[in-house]
Amino acid sequence: MENGKDPLLYRIWISLPLMGLFMEWLIPLKPLNVMSVSMEWFGAMYVFTGLLLLLGVFCLRWALSLPIYGMFTLGVWAYVIRQSGEEFRFLSSLSLLWRDAGLLVSTGEFSMMSQESRMLVLMIGWALLVYSVQSLALLRSSVLLFAAATLLYLLCLETLLNLPVYGDIIRTSALILMLQGMVHLSRLRESGKSHAIPKSVYSIWGFSLAAAVLLLVAGGWAGGSLTQPKPTARISLQQAAERIADWVRTGYNGGEAEAVTGYNLSGAEEDMGLPLHQGNRIYFTAETPVATYWRGETFSEYNGRKWSEPDGDVKTGYAPGVITGQAENTAAGLKTITQQITFEQPLLQSFPLFGGGVVAEVLDLQLSPAGTALPAAIERNSEAGTVKVMLDRGQPQVEGYTVKVNIADADAKRLSSESGADPQPVQARYLQLPGELPQRVKNLADEITKSAVNRYEQVEAVKSYLKEHESYTLETRVPPEGQDFVDDFLFETHAGYCNHFSTAMTVLLRSEGIPARYVKGFAPGKQDLSQPGRYQVSEGDAHSWVEVYFPESGWVPFDPTPGFTLSSELSQPTSVLHQMSTAGSDVFLKISDLAVKGLFSTIDFIWSKKLILAAIVFLAGMLALMTVQLMPWLRFMPVWFRLHGTRQRFPGRDELLRSARPVWAALARRFGAMPTGITVREYVNALPVEKEDLRMLLYDFATDWERIAYDEGPMDRGRCIAYMRRCLRISKKVA
C-alpha cells in the first residue's frame, strides 16, 4: 500500500469511518446467531478488522505487511477456535488444513471442508477485502463503490430477511458523508499549488466535519421518527436465517428438499439420506460430572430405507423415582452418574429422556407453572433401554429433569475376553435384516471381519473400515426408489453423515450374526469454559451411533462417524482438531511425533552428561558476541526502515535530512567534524578518501544534500530513493 501524499493523521481520519462501515456488514447478522461460535466470532471479527485497518494506516511495503497480515489472521483464527471449545494446536491444525485442501481439490465441494478451514478461508477473504477497500480510499480517494455496496447489502437484508436495518442505514449514511468529506480535503490539496497542508488543518477539518455530520444525521433521525410508518409484521430471526439459507442452497430457485439438523420428536421416521444443513439453536443445557453422548432412542427394525421400533415391554409411572432400571445393573462394567438437563424452551410434546447412558432412575422433573397439577407420565421400554416422557394437551410443560444413568465402560481387554451365547430375545430382535438386502453388503461384511478372532475385533474392524473408506458430508441424497440405503452408501456414493455410518455399521455387524442397534441422540455439545461440567447442546449436535451387545457387558456404544469418538473412559470426548492430530495416517503428526521424541531424547542426553550448563554458557556467549558485533549497525536502522519499510512516493525534506545524520556521524568519527566556514562540497573534496567508488558516492551525496538543505525544489521519487541508498552505503563503508 503506497501513500505519501497525506500525513498519518489523515489516514487515521479515513480509516475510522471505514471501520464503521465494515461493522455495518457484521452487526445486522449478530441477532441471527448464524455462526456456531456466535458471539465469540463477532467479537473477534471486530478486533480483527481494527487490527487490519491499524496496520494499513502505516502504508508498509508488502515484504513487511504480508507477514503481519498473515500473523493477525492466524492469531485471530486460533483465538476463535479456542473460544469455541476446541484445543488449538499448530501441527494438528496444519494437518487439518492439509486434509481439507485435499478434499477440496479432489471433490471440488467447499462444503466438504471442516468448519475450522472454512472459517480460515472466510477470514482470509475478509482481510483481502479490508486491505482493498482501505487501499482504494488512501491511494485513489475512492470510497463510493464500497459505500454503495454497503447500502445495497443492508437493503438486501431488509428485503430478503425482513430485518430492521433503519438504524444501520442512518449510521452508514453518516459514515459515508464523513468519508466523502475527508476525501474531498485530499482532492483539494491535490488540485492546489501547495504540496502540503498543515496537520492542524486536518484536525480542524475532521472535527468540524464530524460535528456537521452528527447534526445532519440527528435532524434526519428526528424527522424520520416523527413520520415513520407503523412497522409491518416480521418473521422471527431464526426463520429469517433459515429462509435465506434455503434460498441460497437451492440455487436461488428451489430444488431438492433439505432438512435442518435436530431431533425429530414427531415419531414419524422418513427415508434416510435427505441433505442436511447445520442448525445451531440451543436445545438444552446439561450439568454432568463427565462429558457423554446424550442417548435418546434406539431402533431395531431396518427395512432398507428407514428405522423403526416395535412396541415392547413398556412400564409406566407418574412420579419421579418410580421408573428404575435394576435389570440393567446386572451387566459388567457399568458406572452410574447423575446428570441434570435444562431445556432452552420448555417442551410441549412427548420426548425421550436424554442421558449419558441407560436411564437407571428419574430423580426429578422440573415442570412449568402452567397447566394442570398432575406430572407427566413416564414410560420405560425395558427391551429398548429407553425412557420417554408422555405429554398430552393440558399437561404442564417440562423445563428440565434430573436422572441417574448407567454408562457402559468399553474396556477393550475385557470386551475381547468375553464369551458366551446371546440371549434368544436379543437374537430375535437385533439380528433382523431386510430380505432384499443385496448380497454384496454381506460379502463386504465377511471381507472386513475375516481376520478378527473375537466379537470386539469384529466390531472395531467394521468401525475402522467405515472411518477410513467413506467420507463425511451433509450434501447427500435419498437413494433411488427400490435401492437399499446401506448398499447405496457403501457402493455408490461413499459419502454421508452420521445416519449413513451408523446404519451401515449396524447392518454389517448383523450380517455377521452380531446383535446391534441404531441409537439416536446428541453429541456432547459445547463445553462452557467458565463453568466446568456444563455443556450447551444445540440442534447441530444431533447425532446417531451404534450399540453392540456383548454377553457379559450388555449393550456397549460405538461411533463409526469420522470426526467423532466415544471414549472408553469417563472423560471429555476428543475434539475434531485433536482427532486429526492423533490420526495414524497423518504425515504431519508422524513428523511432529518424531521431532518431539528426538527433542526429549536430546534433553535427556544433555542432562545425563551434565552438558546443559556448558550449553547455556556457550549460547550466552554467542548471544553477547552477536550483540557486540551488531551494535555499530543499529544506528543505521532508521535509514534502512525509511528506505525499505515505508513506501512514500515523495519523502519530506525533514525526513531526507534525517537520513543523512548517520553519514555525518560516520565522517566525523573517521575524518573529523566539518570545520566552520566551508561548504559541504569543499568538505567532501578535502576528505582523504582513496577508493574511487566511495569518493563518487560522497560527491553525489553532497550534491543532493545541498539541494535538499537549501530547498531548491522537490526531487523525483527515483532520486530520493537513490539518495537514501547512498546514505546507507556511505554509513556502512565509512564505519
JSON list of N, CA, C and O in Angstrom, two decimals, residues 613-659:
[
{"chain": "A", "resi": 613, "resn": "LEU", "atom": "N", "xyz": [24.73, -27.07, 31.46]},
{"chain": "A", "resi": 613, "resn": "LEU", "atom": "CA", "xyz": [25.29, -25.79, 31.89]},
{"chain": "A", "resi": 613, "resn": "LEU", "atom": "C", "xyz": [26.28, -25.26, 30.86]},
{"chain": "A", "resi": 613, "resn": "LEU", "atom": "O", "xyz": [26.33, -24.06, 30.58]},
{"chain": "A", "resi": 614, "resn": "ALA", "atom": "N", "xyz": [27.07, -26.17, 30.29]},
{"chain": "A", "resi": 614, "resn": "ALA", "atom": "CA", "xyz": [28.01, -25.76, 29.26]},
{"chain": "A", "resi": 614, "resn": "ALA", "atom": "C", "xyz": [27.28, -25.20, 28.05]},
{"chain": "A", "resi": 614, "resn": "ALA", "atom": "O", "xyz": [27.72, -24.22, 27.43]},
{"chain": "A", "resi": 615, "resn": "ALA", "atom": "N", "xyz": [26.15, -25.81, 27.69]},
{"chain": "A", "resi": 615, "resn": "ALA", "atom": "CA", "xyz": [25.39, -25.33, 26.55]},
{"chain": "A", "resi": 615, "resn": "ALA", "atom": "C", "xyz": [24.83, -23.94, 26.82]},
{"chain": "A", "resi": 615, "resn": "ALA", "atom": "O", "xyz": [24.83, -23.07, 25.93]},
{"chain": "A", "resi": 616, "resn": "ILE", "atom": "N", "xyz": [24.35, -23.71, 28.04]},
{"chain": "A", "resi": 616, "resn": "ILE", "atom": "CA", "xyz": [23.81, -22.39, 28.38]},
{"chain": "A", "resi": 616, "resn": "ILE", "atom": "C", "xyz": [24.90, -21.33, 28.31]},
{"chain": "A", "resi": 616, "resn": "ILE", "atom": "O", "xyz": [24.71, -20.23, 27.77]},
{"chain": "A", "resi": 617, "resn": "VAL", "atom": "N", "xyz": [26.08, -21.65, 28.86]},
{"chain": "A", "resi": 617, "resn": "VAL", "atom": "CA", "xyz": [27.19, -20.70, 28.81]},
{"chain": "A", "resi": 617, "resn": "VAL", "atom": "C", "xyz": [27.60, -20.40, 27.37]},
{"chain": "A", "resi": 617, "resn": "VAL", "atom": "O", "xyz": [27.86, -19.25, 26.99]},
{"chain": "A", "resi": 618, "resn": "PHE", "atom": "N", "xyz": [27.63, -21.44, 26.54]},
{"chain": "A", "resi": 618, "resn": "PHE", "atom": "CA", "xyz": [28.02, -21.25, 25.14]},
{"chain": "A", "resi": 618, "resn": "PHE", "atom": "C", "xyz": [27.01, -20.36, 24.40]},
{"chain": "A", "resi": 618, "resn": "PHE", "atom": "O", "xyz": [27.39, -19.44, 23.68]},
{"chain": "A", "resi": 619, "resn": "LEU", "atom": "N", "xyz": [25.74, -20.63, 24.61]},
{"chain": "A", "resi": 619, "resn": "LEU", "atom": "CA", "xyz": [24.72, -19.83, 23.94]},
{"chain": "A", "resi": 619, "resn": "LEU", "atom": "C", "xyz": [24.73, -18.39, 24.43]},
{"chain": "A", "resi": 619, "resn": "LEU", "atom": "O", "xyz": [24.57, -17.45, 23.63]},
{"chain": "A", "resi": 620, "resn": "ALA", "atom": "N", "xyz": [24.95, -18.20, 25.72]},
{"chain": "A", "resi": 620, "resn": "ALA", "atom": "CA", "xyz": [25.01, -16.84, 26.25]},
{"chain": "A", "resi": 620, "resn": "ALA", "atom": "C", "xyz": [26.20, -16.09, 25.67]},
{"chain": "A", "resi": 620, "resn": "ALA", "atom": "O", "xyz": [26.11, -14.90, 25.33]},
{"chain": "A", "resi": 621, "resn": "GLY", "atom": "N", "xyz": [27.32, -16.78, 25.54]},
{"chain": "A", "resi": 621, "resn": "GLY", "atom": "CA", "xyz": [28.49, -16.15, 24.95]},
{"chain": "A", "resi": 621, "resn": "GLY", "atom": "C", "xyz": [28.28, -15.78, 23.49]},
{"chain": "A", "resi": 621, "resn": "GLY", "atom": "O", "xyz": [28.67, -14.69, 23.05]},
{"chain": "A", "resi": 622, "resn": "MET", "atom": "N", "xyz": [27.65, -16.67, 22.74]},
{"chain": "A", "resi": 622, "resn": "MET", "atom": "CA", "xyz": [27.36, -16.38, 21.33]},
{"chain": "A", "resi": 622, "resn": "MET", "atom": "C", "xyz": [26.42, -15.20, 21.21]},
{"chain": "A", "resi": 622, "resn": "MET", "atom": "O", "xyz": [26.59, -14.33, 20.33]},
{"chain": "A", "resi": 623, "resn": "LEU", "atom": "N", "xyz": [25.42, -15.13, 22.09]},
{"chain": "A", "resi": 623, "resn": "LEU", "atom": "CA", "xyz": [24.48, -14.02, 22.04]},
{"chain": "A", "resi": 623, "resn": "LEU", "atom": "C", "xyz": [25.16, -12.70, 22.36]},
{"chain": "A", "resi": 623, "resn": "LEU", "atom": "O", "xyz": [24.92, -11.68, 21.70]},
{"chain": "A", "resi": 624, "resn": "ALA", "atom": "N", "xyz": [26.05, -12.71, 23.37]},
{"chain": "A", "resi": 624, "resn": "ALA", "atom": "CA", "xyz": [26.78, -11.50, 23.71]},
{"chain": "A", "resi": 624, "resn": "ALA", "atom": "C", "xyz": [27.68, -11.05, 22.56]},
{"chain": "A", "resi": 624, "resn": "ALA", "atom": "O", "xyz": [27.79, -9.86, 22.24]},
{"chain": "A", "resi": 625, "resn": "LEU", "atom": "N", "xyz": [28.37, -12.02, 21.92]},
{"chain": "A", "resi": 625, "resn": "LEU", "atom": "CA", "xyz": [29.25, -11.69, 20.80]},
{"chain": "A", "resi": 625, "resn": "LEU", "atom": "C", "xyz": [28.47, -11.10, 19.63]},
{"chain": "A", "resi": 625, "resn": "LEU", "atom": "O", "xyz": [28.90, -10.11, 19.01]},
{"chain": "A", "resi": 626, "resn": "MET", "atom": "N", "xyz": [27.30, -11.68, 19.33]},
{"chain": "A", "resi": 626, "resn": "MET", "atom": "CA", "xyz": [26.48, -11.16, 18.24]},
{"chain": "A", "resi": 626, "resn": "MET", "atom": "C", "xyz": [25.99, -9.75, 18.57]},
{"chain": "A", "resi": 626, "resn": "MET", "atom": "O", "xyz": [25.94, -8.88, 17.70]},
{"chain": "A", "resi": 627, "resn": "THR", "atom": "N", "xyz": [25.65, -9.51, 19.84]},
{"chain": "A", "resi": 627, "resn": "THR", "atom": "CA", "xyz": [25.19, -8.18, 20.23]},
{"chain": "A", "resi": 627, "resn": "THR", "atom": "C", "xyz": [26.29, -7.14, 20.04]},
{"chain": "A", "resi": 627, "resn": "THR", "atom": "O", "xyz": [26.06, -6.04, 19.52]},
{"chain": "A", "resi": 628, "resn": "VAL", "atom": "N", "xyz": [27.52, -7.50, 20.46]},
{"chain": "A", "resi": 628, "resn": "VAL", "atom": "CA", "xyz": [28.65, -6.58, 20.30]},
{"chain": "A", "resi": 628, "resn": "VAL", "atom": "C", "xyz": [28.93, -6.30, 18.83]},
{"chain": "A", "resi": 628, "resn": "VAL", "atom": "O", "xyz": [29.20, -5.15, 18.42]},
{"chain": "A", "resi": 629, "resn": "GLN", "atom": "N", "xyz": [28.83, -7.35, 18.00]},
{"chain": "A", "resi": 629, "resn": "GLN", "atom": "CA", "xyz": [29.10, -7.17, 16.58]},
{"chain": "A", "resi": 629, "resn": "GLN", "atom": "C", "xyz": [28.04, -6.32, 15.89]},
{"chain": "A", "resi": 629, "resn": "GLN", "atom": "O", "xyz": [28.34, -5.59, 14.94]},
{"chain": "A", "resi": 630, "resn": "LEU", "atom": "N", "xyz": [26.82, -6.43, 16.35]},
{"chain": "A", "resi": 630, "resn": "LEU", "atom": "CA", "xyz": [25.73, -5.72, 15.68]},
{"chain": "A", "resi": 630, "resn": "LEU", "atom": "C", "xyz": [25.52, -4.31, 16.19]},
{"chain": "A", "resi": 630, "resn": "LEU", "atom": "O", "xyz": [24.81, -3.52, 15.56]},
{"chain": "A", "resi": 631, "resn": "MET", "atom": "N", "xyz": [26.11, -3.97, 17.32]},
{"chain": "A", "resi": 631, "resn": "MET", "atom": "CA", "xyz": [25.91, -2.65, 17.89]},
{"chain": "A", "resi": 631, "resn": "MET", "atom": "C", "xyz": [26.21, -1.51, 16.92]},
{"chain": "A", "resi": 631, "resn": "MET", "atom": "O", "xyz": [25.43, -0.56, 16.80]},
{"chain": "A", "resi": 632, "resn": "PRO", "atom": "N", "xyz": [27.36, -1.54, 16.19]},
{"chain": "A", "resi": 632, "resn": "PRO", "atom": "CA", "xyz": [27.63, -0.42, 15.27]},
{"chain": "A", "resi": 632, "resn": "PRO", "atom": "C", "xyz": [26.60, -0.27, 14.16]},
{"chain": "A", "resi": 632, "resn": "PRO", "atom": "O", "xyz": [26.47, 0.81, 13.58]},
{"chain": "A", "resi": 633, "resn": "TRP", "atom": "N", "xyz": [25.90, -1.35, 13.85]},
{"chain": "A", "resi": 633, "resn": "TRP", "atom": "CA", "xyz": [24.95, -1.30, 12.73]},
{"chain": "A", "resi": 633, "resn": "TRP", "atom": "C", "xyz": [23.56, -0.86, 13.16]},
{"chain": "A", "resi": 633, "resn": "TRP", "atom": "O", "xyz": [22.72, -0.56, 12.30]},
{"chain": "A", "resi": 634, "resn": "LEU", "atom": "N", "xyz": [23.31, -0.84, 14.46]},
{"chain": "A", "resi": 634, "resn": "LEU", "atom": "CA", "xyz": [21.96, -0.48, 14.90]},
{"chain": "A", "resi": 634, "resn": "LEU", "atom": "C", "xyz": [21.60, 0.96, 14.56]},
{"chain": "A", "resi": 634, "resn": "LEU", "atom": "O", "xyz": [20.43, 1.27, 14.34]},
{"chain": "A", "resi": 635, "resn": "ARG", "atom": "N", "xyz": [22.62, 1.84, 14.48]},
{"chain": "A", "resi": 635, "resn": "ARG", "atom": "CA", "xyz": [22.33, 3.24, 14.17]},
{"chain": "A", "resi": 635, "resn": "ARG", "atom": "C", "xyz": [21.87, 3.43, 12.73]},
{"chain": "A", "resi": 635, "resn": "ARG", "atom": "O", "xyz": [21.38, 4.48, 12.35]},
{"chain": "A", "resi": 636, "resn": "PHE", "atom": "N", "xyz": [22.09, 2.40, 11.89]},
{"chain": "A", "resi": 636, "resn": "PHE", "atom": "CA", "xyz": [21.66, 2.51, 10.50]},
{"chain": "A", "resi": 636, "resn": "PHE", "atom": "C", "xyz": [20.21, 2.08, 10.32]},
{"chain": "A", "resi": 636, "resn": "PHE", "atom": "O", "xyz": [19.66, 2.21, 9.23]},
{"chain": "A", "resi": 637, "resn": "MET", "atom": "N", "xyz": [19.59, 1.53, 11.37]},
{"chain": "A", "resi": 637, "resn": "MET", "atom": "CA", "xyz": [18.23, 1.01, 11.24]},
{"chain": "A", "resi": 637, "resn": "MET", "atom": "C", "xyz": [17.22, 2.07, 10.82]},
{"chain": "A", "resi": 637, "resn": "MET", "atom": "O", "xyz": [16.34, 1.79, 9.98]},
{"chain": "A", "resi": 638, "resn": "PRO", "atom": "N", "xyz": [17.27, 3.33, 11.35]},
{"chain": "A", "resi": 638, "resn": "PRO", "atom": "CA", "xyz": [16.28, 4.32, 10.88]},
{"chain": "A", "resi": 638, "resn": "PRO", "atom": "C", "xyz": [16.35, 4.57, 9.38]},
{"chain": "A", "resi": 638, "resn": "PRO", "atom": "O", "xyz": [15.32, 4.69, 8.71]},
{"chain": "A", "resi": 639, "resn": "VAL", "atom": "N", "xyz": [17.58, 4.64, 8.83]},
{"chain": "A", "resi": 639, "resn": "VAL", "atom": "CA", "xyz": [17.71, 4.86, 7.39]},
{"chain": "A", "resi": 639, "resn": "VAL", "atom": "C", "xyz": [17.18, 3.65, 6.63]},
{"chain": "A", "resi": 639, "resn": "VAL", "atom": "O", "xyz": [16.47, 3.77, 5.62]},
{"chain": "A", "resi": 640, "resn": "TRP", "atom": "N", "xyz": [17.52, 2.44, 7.12]},
{"chain": "A", "resi": 640, "resn": "TRP", "atom": "CA", "xyz": [17.05, 1.22, 6.44]},
{"chain": "A", "resi": 640, "resn": "TRP", "atom": "C", "xyz": [15.52, 1.15, 6.46]},
{"chain": "A", "resi": 640, "resn": "TRP", "atom": "O", "xyz": [14.90, 0.77, 5.47]},
{"chain": "A", "resi": 641, "resn": "PHE", "atom": "N", "xyz": [14.93, 1.52, 7.58]},
{"chain": "A", "resi": 641, "resn": "PHE", "atom": "CA", "xyz": [13.47, 1.45, 7.67]},
{"chain": "A", "resi": 641, "resn": "PHE", "atom": "C", "xyz": [12.81, 2.46, 6.75]},
{"chain": "A", "resi": 641, "resn": "PHE", "atom": "O", "xyz": [11.78, 2.17, 6.13]},
{"chain": "A", "resi": 642, "resn": "ARG", "atom": "N", "xyz": [13.38, 3.68, 6.66]},
{"chain": "A", "resi": 642, "resn": "ARG", "atom": "CA", "xyz": [12.81, 4.67, 5.74]},
{"chain": "A", "resi": 642, "resn": "ARG", "atom": "C", "xyz": [12.90, 4.19, 4.30]},
{"chain": "A", "resi": 642, "resn": "ARG", "atom": "O", "xyz": [12.02, 4.47, 3.48]},
{"chain": "A", "resi": 643, "resn": "LEU", "atom": "N", "xyz": [13.98, 3.46, 4.00]},
{"chain": "A", "resi": 643, "resn": "LEU", "atom": "CA", "xyz": [14.18, 3.01, 2.63]},
{"chain": "A", "resi": 643, "resn": "LEU", "atom": "C", "xyz": [13.33, 1.80, 2.29]},
{"chain": "A", "resi": 643, "resn": "LEU", "atom": "O", "xyz": [12.74, 1.72, 1.22]},
{"chain": "A", "resi": 644, "resn": "HIS", "atom": "N", "xyz": [13.25, 0.84, 3.23]},
{"chain": "A", "resi": 644, "resn": "HIS", "atom": "CA", "xyz": [12.59, -0.43, 2.93]},
{"chain": "A", "resi": 644, "resn": "HIS", "atom": "C", "xyz": [11.26, -0.61, 3.64]},
{"chain": "A", "resi": 644, "resn": "HIS", "atom": "O", "xyz": [10.45, -1.42, 3.20]},
{"chain": "A", "resi": 645, "resn": "GLY", "atom": "N", "xyz": [11.04, 0.11, 4.73]},
{"chain": "A", "resi": 645, "resn": "GLY", "atom": "CA", "xyz": [9.82, -0.12, 5.49]},
{"chain": "A", "resi": 645, "resn": "GLY", "atom": "C", "xyz": [8.62, 0.61, 4.98]},
{"chain": "A", "resi": 645, "resn": "GLY", "atom": "O", "xyz": [7.54, 0.06, 4.87]},
{"chain": "A", "resi": 646, "resn": "THR", "atom": "N", "xyz": [8.77, 1.89, 4.64]},
{"chain": "A", "resi": 646, "resn": "THR", "atom": "CA", "xyz": [7.65, 2.67, 4.14]},
{"chain": "A", "resi": 646, "resn": "THR", "atom": "C", "xyz": [7.77, 2.87, 2.65]},
{"chain": "A", "resi": 646, "resn": "THR", "atom": "O", "xyz": [8.86, 2.81, 2.09]},
{"chain": "A", "resi": 647, "resn": "ARG", "atom": "N", "xyz": [6.63, 3.11, 2.02]},
{"chain": "A", "resi": 647, "resn": "ARG", "atom": "CA", "xyz": [6.62, 3.29, 0.56]},
{"chain": "A", "resi": 647, "resn": "ARG", "atom": "C", "xyz": [6.06, 4.66, 0.25]},
{"chain": "A", "resi": 647, "resn": "ARG", "atom": "O", "xyz": [5.03, 4.81, -0.39]},
{"chain": "A", "resi": 648, "resn": "GLN", "atom": "N", "xyz": [6.71, 5.69, 0.72]},
{"chain": "A", "resi": 648, "resn": "GLN", "atom": "CA", "xyz": [6.25, 7.04, 0.48]},
{"chain": "A", "resi": 648, "resn": "GLN", "atom": "C", "xyz": [6.79, 7.51, -0.87]},
{"chain": "A", "resi": 648, "resn": "GLN", "atom": "O", "xyz": [7.99, 7.40, -1.14]},
{"chain": "A", "resi": 649, "resn": "ARG", "atom": "N", "xyz": [5.91, 8.04, -1.68]},
{"chain": "A", "resi": 649, "resn": "ARG", "atom": "CA", "xyz": [6.31, 8.41, -3.04]},
{"chain": "A", "resi": 649, "resn": "ARG", "atom": "C", "xyz": [7.30, 9.60, -3.02]},
{"chain": "A", "resi": 649, "resn": "ARG", "atom": "O", "xyz": [8.28, 9.62, -3.73]},
{"chain": "A", "resi": 650, "resn": "PHE", "atom": "N", "xyz": [7.03, 10.60, -2.18]},
{"chain": "A", "resi": 650, "resn": "PHE", "atom": "CA", "xyz": [7.92, 11.76, -2.11]},
{"chain": "A", "resi": 650, "resn": "PHE", "atom": "C", "xyz": [8.23, 12.05, -0.64]},
{"chain": "A", "resi": 650, "resn": "PHE", "atom": "O", "xyz": [7.48, 12.74, 0.03]},
{"chain": "A", "resi": 651, "resn": "PRO", "atom": "N", "xyz": [9.33, 11.48, -0.11]},
{"chain": "A", "resi": 651, "resn": "PRO", "atom": "CA", "xyz": [9.68, 11.75, 1.29]},
{"chain": "A", "resi": 651, "resn": "PRO", "atom": "C", "xyz": [9.86, 13.24, 1.54]},
{"chain": "A", "resi": 651, "resn": "PRO", "atom": "O", "xyz": [10.34, 13.98, 0.68]},
{"chain": "A", "resi": 652, "resn": "GLY", "atom": "N", "xyz": [9.49, 13.68, 2.72]},
{"chain": "A", "resi": 652, "resn": "GLY", "atom": "CA", "xyz": [9.59, 15.09, 3.05]},
{"chain": "A", "resi": 652, "resn": "GLY", "atom": "C", "xyz": [11.03, 15.55, 3.25]},
{"chain": "A", "resi": 652, "resn": "GLY", "atom": "O", "xyz": [11.95, 14.75, 3.43]},
{"chain": "A", "resi": 653, "resn": "ARG", "atom": "N", "xyz": [11.20, 16.85, 3.21]},
{"chain": "A", "resi": 653, "resn": "ARG", "atom": "CA", "xyz": [12.55, 17.43, 3.33]},
{"chain": "A", "resi": 653, "resn": "ARG", "atom": "C", "xyz": [13.20, 17.07, 4.66]},
{"chain": "A", "resi": 653, "resn": "ARG", "atom": "O", "xyz": [14.37, 16.67, 4.70]},
{"chain": "A", "resi": 654, "resn": "ASP", "atom": "N", "xyz": [12.43, 17.17, 5.76]},
{"chain": "A", "resi": 654, "resn": "ASP", "atom": "CA", "xyz": [12.99, 16.85, 7.07]},
{"chain": "A", "resi": 654, "resn": "ASP", "atom": "C", "xyz": [13.41, 15.38, 7.15]},
{"chain": "A", "resi": 654, "resn": "ASP", "atom": "O", "xyz": [14.44, 15.04, 7.75]},
{"chain": "A", "resi": 655, "resn": "GLU", "atom": "N", "xyz": [12.61, 14.50, 6.56]},
{"chain": "A", "resi": 655, "resn": "GLU", "atom": "CA", "xyz": [12.94, 13.08, 6.60]},
{"chain": "A", "resi": 655, "resn": "GLU", "atom": "C", "xyz": [14.22, 12.78, 5.82]},
{"chain": "A", "resi": 655, "resn": "GLU", "atom": "O", "xyz": [15.06, 11.99, 6.24]},
{"chain": "A", "resi": 656, "resn": "LEU", "atom": "N", "xyz": [14.39, 13.44, 4.67]},
{"chain": "A", "resi": 656, "resn": "LEU", "atom": "CA", "xyz": [15.60, 13.23, 3.87]},
{"chain": "A", "resi": 656, "resn": "LEU", "atom": "C", "xyz": [16.83, 13.77, 4.61]},
{"chain": "A", "resi": 656, "resn": "LEU", "atom": "O", "xyz": [17.91, 13.15, 4.56]},
{"chain": "A", "resi": 657, "resn": "LEU", "atom": "N", "xyz": [16.69, 14.89, 5.29]},
{"chain": "A", "resi": 657, "resn": "LEU", "atom": "CA", "xyz": [17.83, 15.42, 6.04]},
{"chain": "A", "resi": 657, "resn": "LEU", "atom": "C", "xyz": [18.18, 14.52, 7.22]},
{"chain": "A", "resi": 657, "resn": "LEU", "atom": "O", "xyz": [19.36, 14.33, 7.54]},
{"chain": "A", "resi": 658, "resn": "ARG", "atom": "N", "xyz": [17.17, 13.92, 7.87]},
{"chain": "A", "resi": 658, "resn": "ARG", "atom": "CA", "xyz": [17.45, 12.99, 8.96]},
{"chain": "A", "resi": 658, "resn": "ARG", "atom": "C", "xyz": [18.18, 11.75, 8.47]},
{"chain": "A", "resi": 658, "resn": "ARG", "atom": "O", "xyz": [18.96, 11.15, 9.20]},
{"chain": "A", "resi": 659, "resn": "SER", "atom": "N", "xyz": [17.90, 11.36, 7.23]},
{"chain": "A", "resi": 659, "resn": "SER", "atom": "CA", "xyz": [18.57, 10.18, 6.68]},
{"chain": "A", "resi": 659, "resn": "SER", "atom": "C", "xyz": [20.07, 10.40, 6.55]},
{"chain": "A", "resi": 659, "resn": "SER", "atom": "O", "xyz": [20.84, 9.43, 6.48]}
]
